[in-house]
Amino acid sequence: MDICEVCGRFGIGFGETGICRECRAERPPYVLARAVAPYEGPVRDALHIFKFAGKRELAHPLGELMAGLVADLYPYRTFAAVIPVPLHPARARERRFDQAELLAGVIARYLRIPLAGRALRRIRETPSQTTLTRGNRLSNLSGAFAAGEDARRLEGKGVLLVDDVYTTGATVRECCHTLQQAGIGFVYVVTLATGIVRDTA
Ligand SMILES: [Zn+2]
Protein backbone atom coordinates (compact mmCIF):
# COMPACT_ATOMS: atom_id res chain seq x y z
CA MET A 1 0.00 0.00 0.00
CA ASP A 2 1.18 3.56 -0.74
CA ILE A 3 1.08 6.47 1.67
CA CYS A 4 0.06 9.88 0.31
CA GLU A 5 3.06 12.14 0.84
CA VAL A 6 0.83 15.01 1.93
CA CYS A 7 -2.14 13.73 3.93
CA GLY A 8 -0.58 10.41 4.98
CA ARG A 9 -3.63 8.34 4.00
CA PHE A 10 -3.02 4.84 2.78
CA GLY A 11 -4.11 3.74 -0.68
CA ILE A 12 -3.14 2.34 -4.02
CA GLY A 13 -2.49 4.11 -7.29
CA PHE A 14 -1.13 7.50 -6.23
CA GLY A 15 1.12 7.39 -9.30
CA GLU A 16 4.49 9.06 -9.78
CA THR A 17 3.67 12.05 -7.60
CA GLY A 18 3.03 9.86 -4.56
CA ILE A 19 0.14 12.18 -3.73
CA CYS A 20 -3.54 11.20 -3.58
CA ARG A 21 -6.08 12.70 -5.94
CA GLU A 22 -7.67 14.84 -3.26
CA CYS A 23 -4.38 16.44 -2.20
CA ARG A 24 -3.44 16.99 -5.85
CA ALA A 25 -6.74 18.78 -6.43
CA GLU A 26 -6.41 20.97 -3.35
CA ARG A 27 -3.35 21.27 -1.18
CA PRO A 28 -4.37 20.91 2.50
CA PRO A 29 -3.69 23.81 4.91
CA TYR A 30 -1.13 21.82 6.92
CA VAL A 31 2.44 20.98 5.87
CA LEU A 32 2.13 17.21 6.32
CA ALA A 33 -0.11 14.72 8.10
CA ARG A 34 0.94 11.23 9.11
CA ALA A 35 -0.63 8.33 10.96
CA VAL A 36 0.82 5.27 12.64
CA ALA A 37 -1.41 2.82 10.75
CA PRO A 38 -4.54 2.44 8.60
CA TYR A 39 -7.81 2.58 10.50
CA GLU A 40 -8.46 -1.16 10.48
CA GLY A 41 -7.51 -4.37 12.29
CA PRO A 42 -5.78 -4.21 15.67
CA VAL A 43 -5.28 -0.43 15.62
CA ARG A 44 -8.99 0.12 15.04
CA ASP A 45 -9.79 -2.36 17.83
CA ALA A 46 -7.35 -0.70 20.25
CA LEU A 47 -8.81 2.71 19.49
CA HIS A 48 -12.35 1.48 20.09
CA ILE A 49 -11.38 -0.02 23.45
CA PHE A 50 -9.57 3.20 24.34
CA LYS A 51 -12.44 5.51 23.37
CA PHE A 52 -15.59 3.59 24.06
CA ALA A 53 -14.63 1.18 26.83
CA GLY A 54 -12.92 3.94 28.79
CA LYS A 55 -9.49 2.30 28.95
CA ARG A 56 -7.61 5.54 29.39
CA GLU A 57 -4.36 3.75 30.25
CA LEU A 58 -4.09 2.88 26.54
CA ALA A 59 -3.18 6.54 25.94
CA HIS A 60 0.41 5.68 26.92
CA PRO A 61 1.29 2.95 24.42
CA LEU A 62 -0.77 4.59 21.67
CA GLY A 63 0.65 8.07 22.34
CA GLU A 64 4.19 6.69 22.41
CA LEU A 65 3.69 5.10 18.99
CA MET A 66 2.59 8.49 17.65
CA ALA A 67 5.50 10.31 19.32
CA GLY A 68 7.94 7.77 17.86
CA LEU A 69 6.51 8.38 14.40
CA VAL A 70 6.91 12.15 14.78
CA ALA A 71 10.50 11.76 16.00
CA ASP A 72 11.33 9.50 13.03
CA LEU A 73 9.62 11.60 10.38
CA TYR A 74 10.42 15.11 11.47
CA PRO A 75 13.72 14.79 13.40
CA TYR A 76 14.89 18.35 12.75
CA ARG A 77 11.56 20.09 12.93
CA THR A 78 10.95 22.05 16.11
CA PHE A 79 7.43 22.55 17.34
CA ALA A 80 6.47 25.25 19.81
CA ALA A 81 3.48 23.27 21.06
CA VAL A 82 1.43 20.10 20.80
CA ILE A 83 -2.26 20.91 20.27
CA PRO A 84 -5.08 18.37 20.59
CA VAL A 85 -8.17 18.56 18.39
CA PRO A 86 -10.79 19.36 21.03
CA LEU A 87 -13.78 17.18 21.72
CA HIS A 88 -16.94 19.06 22.58
CA PRO A 89 -17.21 19.32 26.40
CA ALA A 90 -20.57 17.52 26.39
CA ARG A 91 -19.06 14.56 24.57
CA ALA A 92 -15.96 14.56 26.80
CA ARG A 93 -18.23 14.36 29.87
CA GLU A 94 -20.16 11.49 28.37
CA ARG A 95 -16.94 9.63 27.70
CA ARG A 96 -15.25 10.92 30.90
CA PHE A 97 -12.08 11.82 29.03
CA ASP A 98 -10.93 13.46 25.84
CA GLN A 99 -8.89 10.96 23.83
CA ALA A 100 -7.02 13.47 21.65
CA GLU A 101 -6.00 15.46 24.73
CA LEU A 102 -4.68 12.34 26.49
CA LEU A 103 -2.70 11.30 23.39
CA ALA A 104 -1.36 14.85 22.94
CA GLY A 105 -0.24 14.85 26.60
CA VAL A 106 1.75 11.65 26.13
CA ILE A 107 3.31 12.95 22.89
CA ALA A 108 4.21 16.29 24.52
CA ARG A 109 5.96 14.57 27.43
CA TYR A 110 7.75 12.07 25.21
CA LEU A 111 9.03 14.75 22.79
CA ARG A 112 9.52 17.41 25.51
CA ILE A 113 7.32 19.93 23.76
CA PRO A 114 4.83 22.07 25.71
CA LEU A 115 1.21 20.95 25.56
CA ALA A 116 -1.16 23.75 24.53
CA GLY A 117 -4.42 22.18 25.63
CA ARG A 118 -6.34 25.41 25.23
CA ALA A 119 -5.09 26.58 21.85
CA LEU A 120 -8.30 25.36 20.23
CA ARG A 121 -11.83 25.30 21.57
CA ARG A 122 -14.84 23.62 20.04
CA ILE A 123 -17.54 26.24 20.12
CA ARG A 124 -20.32 24.36 18.41
CA GLU A 125 -21.51 20.78 18.75
CA THR A 126 -21.59 19.06 15.39
CA PRO A 127 -23.52 15.98 14.31
CA SER A 128 -21.42 12.85 14.12
CA GLN A 129 -19.15 13.05 11.08
CA THR A 130 -19.69 9.46 10.11
CA THR A 131 -23.34 9.94 9.14
CA LEU A 132 -22.65 12.78 6.71
CA THR A 133 -21.48 12.99 3.12
CA ARG A 134 -18.17 14.69 2.42
CA GLY A 135 -19.75 17.97 1.31
CA ASN A 136 -21.94 18.04 4.39
CA ARG A 137 -19.00 17.25 6.63
CA LEU A 138 -17.13 20.33 5.43
CA SER A 139 -20.02 22.75 5.93
CA ASN A 140 -20.95 20.94 9.14
CA LEU A 141 -17.59 21.92 10.63
CA SER A 142 -17.40 25.50 9.46
CA GLY A 143 -17.13 27.71 12.54
CA ALA A 144 -16.96 24.70 14.88
CA PHE A 145 -13.65 25.81 16.43
CA ALA A 146 -12.19 28.99 17.88
CA ALA A 147 -8.63 29.83 18.84
CA GLY A 148 -8.20 29.75 22.59
CA GLU A 149 -5.94 31.64 24.96
CA ASP A 150 -2.88 29.42 24.29
CA ALA A 151 -2.92 30.29 20.57
CA ARG A 152 -1.88 33.90 21.14
CA ARG A 153 1.52 32.85 22.51
CA LEU A 154 2.15 30.78 19.40
CA GLU A 155 1.96 33.50 16.78
CA GLY A 156 4.34 32.79 13.89
CA LYS A 157 5.40 29.45 15.38
CA GLY A 158 5.01 25.86 14.20
CA VAL A 159 2.76 23.40 16.03
CA LEU A 160 1.92 19.71 16.02
CA LEU A 161 -1.82 19.01 15.85
CA VAL A 162 -2.98 15.70 17.35
CA ASP A 163 -6.14 13.67 16.81
CA ASP A 164 -7.01 10.00 17.17
CA VAL A 165 -8.24 9.36 13.61
CA TYR A 166 -7.90 11.19 10.30
CA THR A 167 -10.79 10.21 8.08
CA THR A 168 -11.74 12.83 5.48
CA GLY A 169 -9.43 15.37 7.07
CA ALA A 170 -12.32 17.85 7.40
CA THR A 171 -11.82 18.28 11.15
CA VAL A 172 -8.08 18.75 10.83
CA ARG A 173 -8.49 21.24 7.98
CA GLU A 174 -10.97 23.29 9.97
CA CYS A 175 -8.60 23.31 12.98
CA CYS A 176 -5.72 24.45 10.74
CA HIS A 177 -7.77 27.32 9.32
CA THR A 178 -8.68 28.42 12.83
CA LEU A 179 -5.06 28.25 14.03
CA GLN A 180 -3.75 30.05 10.96
CA GLN A 181 -6.32 32.82 11.36
CA ALA A 182 -4.94 33.20 14.88
CA GLY A 183 -1.45 33.72 13.39
CA ILE A 184 0.12 30.30 13.87
CA GLY A 185 2.96 29.83 11.37
CA PHE A 186 2.60 26.23 10.25
CA VAL A 187 0.90 23.01 11.32
CA TYR A 188 2.03 19.38 11.12
CA VAL A 189 -0.50 16.69 11.95
CA VAL A 190 -0.16 13.31 13.61
CA THR A 191 -2.95 10.81 14.23
CA LEU A 192 -2.97 7.24 15.42
CA ALA A 193 -4.95 5.97 12.45
CA THR A 194 -5.95 7.25 9.05
CA GLY A 195 -8.43 6.33 6.35
CA ILE A 196 -7.67 4.25 3.30
CA VAL A 197 -8.22 5.98 -0.01
CA ARG A 198 -10.23 3.83 -2.37
CA ASP A 199 -11.13 6.36 -5.04
CA THR A 200 -7.79 6.90 -6.71
CA ALA A 201 -7.85 7.22 -10.46
ZN1 LIG B 1 -3.44 12.95 0.25
CSV table of C-alpha atoms and ligand atoms in Angstrom, one decimal:
chain,number,residue,atom,x,y,z
A,1,MET,CA,0.0,0.0,0.0
A,2,ASP,CA,1.2,3.6,-0.7
A,3,ILE,CA,1.1,6.5,1.7
A,4,CYS,CA,0.1,9.9,0.3
A,5,GLU,CA,3.1,12.1,0.8
A,6,VAL,CA,0.8,15.0,1.9
A,7,CYS,CA,-2.1,13.7,3.9
A,8,GLY,CA,-0.6,10.4,5.0
A,9,ARG,CA,-3.6,8.3,4.0
A,10,PHE,CA,-3.0,4.8,2.8
A,11,GLY,CA,-4.1,3.7,-0.7
A,12,ILE,CA,-3.1,2.3,-4.0
A,13,GLY,CA,-2.5,4.1,-7.3
A,14,PHE,CA,-1.1,7.5,-6.2
A,15,GLY,CA,1.1,7.4,-9.3
A,16,GLU,CA,4.5,9.1,-9.8
A,17,THR,CA,3.7,12.0,-7.6
A,18,GLY,CA,3.0,9.9,-4.6
A,19,ILE,CA,0.1,12.2,-3.7
A,20,CYS,CA,-3.5,11.2,-3.6
A,21,ARG,CA,-6.1,12.7,-5.9
A,22,GLU,CA,-7.7,14.8,-3.3
A,23,CYS,CA,-4.4,16.4,-2.2
A,24,ARG,CA,-3.4,17.0,-5.9
A,25,ALA,CA,-6.7,18.8,-6.4
A,26,GLU,CA,-6.4,21.0,-3.4
A,27,ARG,CA,-3.3,21.3,-1.2
A,28,PRO,CA,-4.4,20.9,2.5
A,29,PRO,CA,-3.7,23.8,4.9
A,30,TYR,CA,-1.1,21.8,6.9
A,31,VAL,CA,2.4,21.0,5.9
A,32,LEU,CA,2.1,17.2,6.3
A,33,ALA,CA,-0.1,14.7,8.1
A,34,ARG,CA,0.9,11.2,9.1
A,35,ALA,CA,-0.6,8.3,11.0
A,36,VAL,CA,0.8,5.3,12.6
A,37,ALA,CA,-1.4,2.8,10.8
A,38,PRO,CA,-4.5,2.4,8.6
A,39,TYR,CA,-7.8,2.6,10.5
A,40,GLU,CA,-8.5,-1.2,10.5
A,41,GLY,CA,-7.5,-4.4,12.3
A,42,PRO,CA,-5.8,-4.2,15.7
A,43,VAL,CA,-5.3,-0.4,15.6
A,44,ARG,CA,-9.0,0.1,15.0
A,45,ASP,CA,-9.8,-2.4,17.8
A,46,ALA,CA,-7.4,-0.7,20.2
A,47,LEU,CA,-8.8,2.7,19.5
A,48,HIS,CA,-12.4,1.5,20.1
A,49,ILE,CA,-11.4,0.0,23.4
A,50,PHE,CA,-9.6,3.2,24.3
A,51,LYS,CA,-12.4,5.5,23.4
A,52,PHE,CA,-15.6,3.6,24.1
A,53,ALA,CA,-14.6,1.2,26.8
A,54,GLY,CA,-12.9,3.9,28.8
A,55,LYS,CA,-9.5,2.3,28.9
A,56,ARG,CA,-7.6,5.5,29.4
A,57,GLU,CA,-4.4,3.8,30.3
A,58,LEU,CA,-4.1,2.9,26.5
A,59,ALA,CA,-3.2,6.5,25.9
A,60,HIS,CA,0.4,5.7,26.9
A,61,PRO,CA,1.3,3.0,24.4
A,62,LEU,CA,-0.8,4.6,21.7
A,63,GLY,CA,0.7,8.1,22.3
A,64,GLU,CA,4.2,6.7,22.4
A,65,LEU,CA,3.7,5.1,19.0
A,66,MET,CA,2.6,8.5,17.7
A,67,ALA,CA,5.5,10.3,19.3
A,68,GLY,CA,7.9,7.8,17.9
A,69,LEU,CA,6.5,8.4,14.4
A,70,VAL,CA,6.9,12.2,14.8
A,71,ALA,CA,10.5,11.8,16.0
A,72,ASP,CA,11.3,9.5,13.0
A,73,LEU,CA,9.6,11.6,10.4
A,74,TYR,CA,10.4,15.1,11.5
A,75,PRO,CA,13.7,14.8,13.4
A,76,TYR,CA,14.9,18.3,12.7
A,77,ARG,CA,11.6,20.1,12.9
A,78,THR,CA,11.0,22.0,16.1
A,79,PHE,CA,7.4,22.6,17.3
A,80,ALA,CA,6.5,25.2,19.8
A,81,ALA,CA,3.5,23.3,21.1
A,82,VAL,CA,1.4,20.1,20.8
A,83,ILE,CA,-2.3,20.9,20.3
A,84,PRO,CA,-5.1,18.4,20.6
A,85,VAL,CA,-8.2,18.6,18.4
A,86,PRO,CA,-10.8,19.4,21.0
A,87,LEU,CA,-13.8,17.2,21.7
A,88,HIS,CA,-16.9,19.1,22.6
A,89,PRO,CA,-17.2,19.3,26.4
A,90,ALA,CA,-20.6,17.5,26.4
A,91,ARG,CA,-19.1,14.6,24.6
A,92,ALA,CA,-16.0,14.6,26.8
A,93,ARG,CA,-18.2,14.4,29.9
A,94,GLU,CA,-20.2,11.5,28.4
A,95,ARG,CA,-16.9,9.6,27.7
A,96,ARG,CA,-15.3,10.9,30.9
A,97,PHE,CA,-12.1,11.8,29.0
A,98,ASP,CA,-10.9,13.5,25.8
A,99,GLN,CA,-8.9,11.0,23.8
A,100,ALA,CA,-7.0,13.5,21.7
A,101,GLU,CA,-6.0,15.5,24.7
A,102,LEU,CA,-4.7,12.3,26.5
A,103,LEU,CA,-2.7,11.3,23.4
A,104,ALA,CA,-1.4,14.8,22.9
A,105,GLY,CA,-0.2,14.9,26.6
A,106,VAL,CA,1.7,11.7,26.1
A,107,ILE,CA,3.3,12.9,22.9
A,108,ALA,CA,4.2,16.3,24.5
A,109,ARG,CA,6.0,14.6,27.4
A,110,TYR,CA,7.7,12.1,25.2
A,111,LEU,CA,9.0,14.7,22.8
A,112,ARG,CA,9.5,17.4,25.5
A,113,ILE,CA,7.3,19.9,23.8
A,114,PRO,CA,4.8,22.1,25.7
A,115,LEU,CA,1.2,21.0,25.6
A,116,ALA,CA,-1.2,23.8,24.5
A,117,GLY,CA,-4.4,22.2,25.6
A,118,ARG,CA,-6.3,25.4,25.2
A,119,ALA,CA,-5.1,26.6,21.8
A,120,LEU,CA,-8.3,25.4,20.2
A,121,ARG,CA,-11.8,25.3,21.6
A,122,ARG,CA,-14.8,23.6,20.0
A,123,ILE,CA,-17.5,26.2,20.1
A,124,ARG,CA,-20.3,24.4,18.4
A,125,GLU,CA,-21.5,20.8,18.7
A,126,THR,CA,-21.6,19.1,15.4
A,127,PRO,CA,-23.5,16.0,14.3
A,128,SER,CA,-21.4,12.9,14.1
A,129,GLN,CA,-19.1,13.1,11.1
A,130,THR,CA,-19.7,9.5,10.1
A,131,THR,CA,-23.3,9.9,9.1
A,132,LEU,CA,-22.7,12.8,6.7
A,133,THR,CA,-21.5,13.0,3.1
A,134,ARG,CA,-18.2,14.7,2.4
A,135,GLY,CA,-19.7,18.0,1.3
A,136,ASN,CA,-21.9,18.0,4.4
A,137,ARG,CA,-19.0,17.3,6.6
A,138,LEU,CA,-17.1,20.3,5.4
A,139,SER,CA,-20.0,22.7,5.9
A,140,ASN,CA,-21.0,20.9,9.1
A,141,LEU,CA,-17.6,21.9,10.6
A,142,SER,CA,-17.4,25.5,9.5
A,143,GLY,CA,-17.1,27.7,12.5
A,144,ALA,CA,-17.0,24.7,14.9
A,145,PHE,CA,-13.6,25.8,16.4
A,146,ALA,CA,-12.2,29.0,17.9
A,147,ALA,CA,-8.6,29.8,18.8
A,148,GLY,CA,-8.2,29.7,22.6
A,149,GLU,CA,-5.9,31.6,25.0
A,150,ASP,CA,-2.9,29.4,24.3
A,151,ALA,CA,-2.9,30.3,20.6
A,152,ARG,CA,-1.9,33.9,21.1
A,153,ARG,CA,1.5,32.9,22.5
A,154,LEU,CA,2.1,30.8,19.4
A,155,GLU,CA,2.0,33.5,16.8
A,156,GLY,CA,4.3,32.8,13.9
A,157,LYS,CA,5.4,29.5,15.4
A,158,GLY,CA,5.0,25.9,14.2
A,159,VAL,CA,2.8,23.4,16.0
A,160,LEU,CA,1.9,19.7,16.0
A,161,LEU,CA,-1.8,19.0,15.9
A,162,VAL,CA,-3.0,15.7,17.3
A,163,ASP,CA,-6.1,13.7,16.8
A,164,ASP,CA,-7.0,10.0,17.2
A,165,VAL,CA,-8.2,9.4,13.6
A,166,TYR,CA,-7.9,11.2,10.3
A,167,THR,CA,-10.8,10.2,8.1
A,168,THR,CA,-11.7,12.8,5.5
A,169,GLY,CA,-9.4,15.4,7.1
A,170,ALA,CA,-12.3,17.8,7.4
A,171,THR,CA,-11.8,18.3,11.1
A,172,VAL,CA,-8.1,18.7,10.8
A,173,ARG,CA,-8.5,21.2,8.0
A,174,GLU,CA,-11.0,23.3,10.0
A,175,CYS,CA,-8.6,23.3,13.0
A,176,CYS,CA,-5.7,24.4,10.7
A,177,HIS,CA,-7.8,27.3,9.3
A,178,THR,CA,-8.7,28.4,12.8
A,179,LEU,CA,-5.1,28.2,14.0
A,180,GLN,CA,-3.7,30.0,11.0
A,181,GLN,CA,-6.3,32.8,11.4
A,182,ALA,CA,-4.9,33.2,14.9
A,183,GLY,CA,-1.5,33.7,13.4
A,184,ILE,CA,0.1,30.3,13.9
A,185,GLY,CA,3.0,29.8,11.4
A,186,PHE,CA,2.6,26.2,10.2
A,187,VAL,CA,0.9,23.0,11.3
A,188,TYR,CA,2.0,19.4,11.1
A,189,VAL,CA,-0.5,16.7,12.0
A,190,VAL,CA,-0.2,13.3,13.6
A,191,THR,CA,-3.0,10.8,14.2
A,192,LEU,CA,-3.0,7.2,15.4
A,193,ALA,CA,-4.9,6.0,12.4
A,194,THR,CA,-5.9,7.3,9.1
A,195,GLY,CA,-8.4,6.3,6.4
A,196,ILE,CA,-7.7,4.3,3.3
A,197,VAL,CA,-8.2,6.0,0.0
A,198,ARG,CA,-10.2,3.8,-2.4
A,199,ASP,CA,-11.1,6.4,-5.0
A,200,THR,CA,-7.8,6.9,-6.7
A,201,ALA,CA,-7.9,7.2,-10.5
B,1,ZN,ZN,-3.4,12.9,0.2
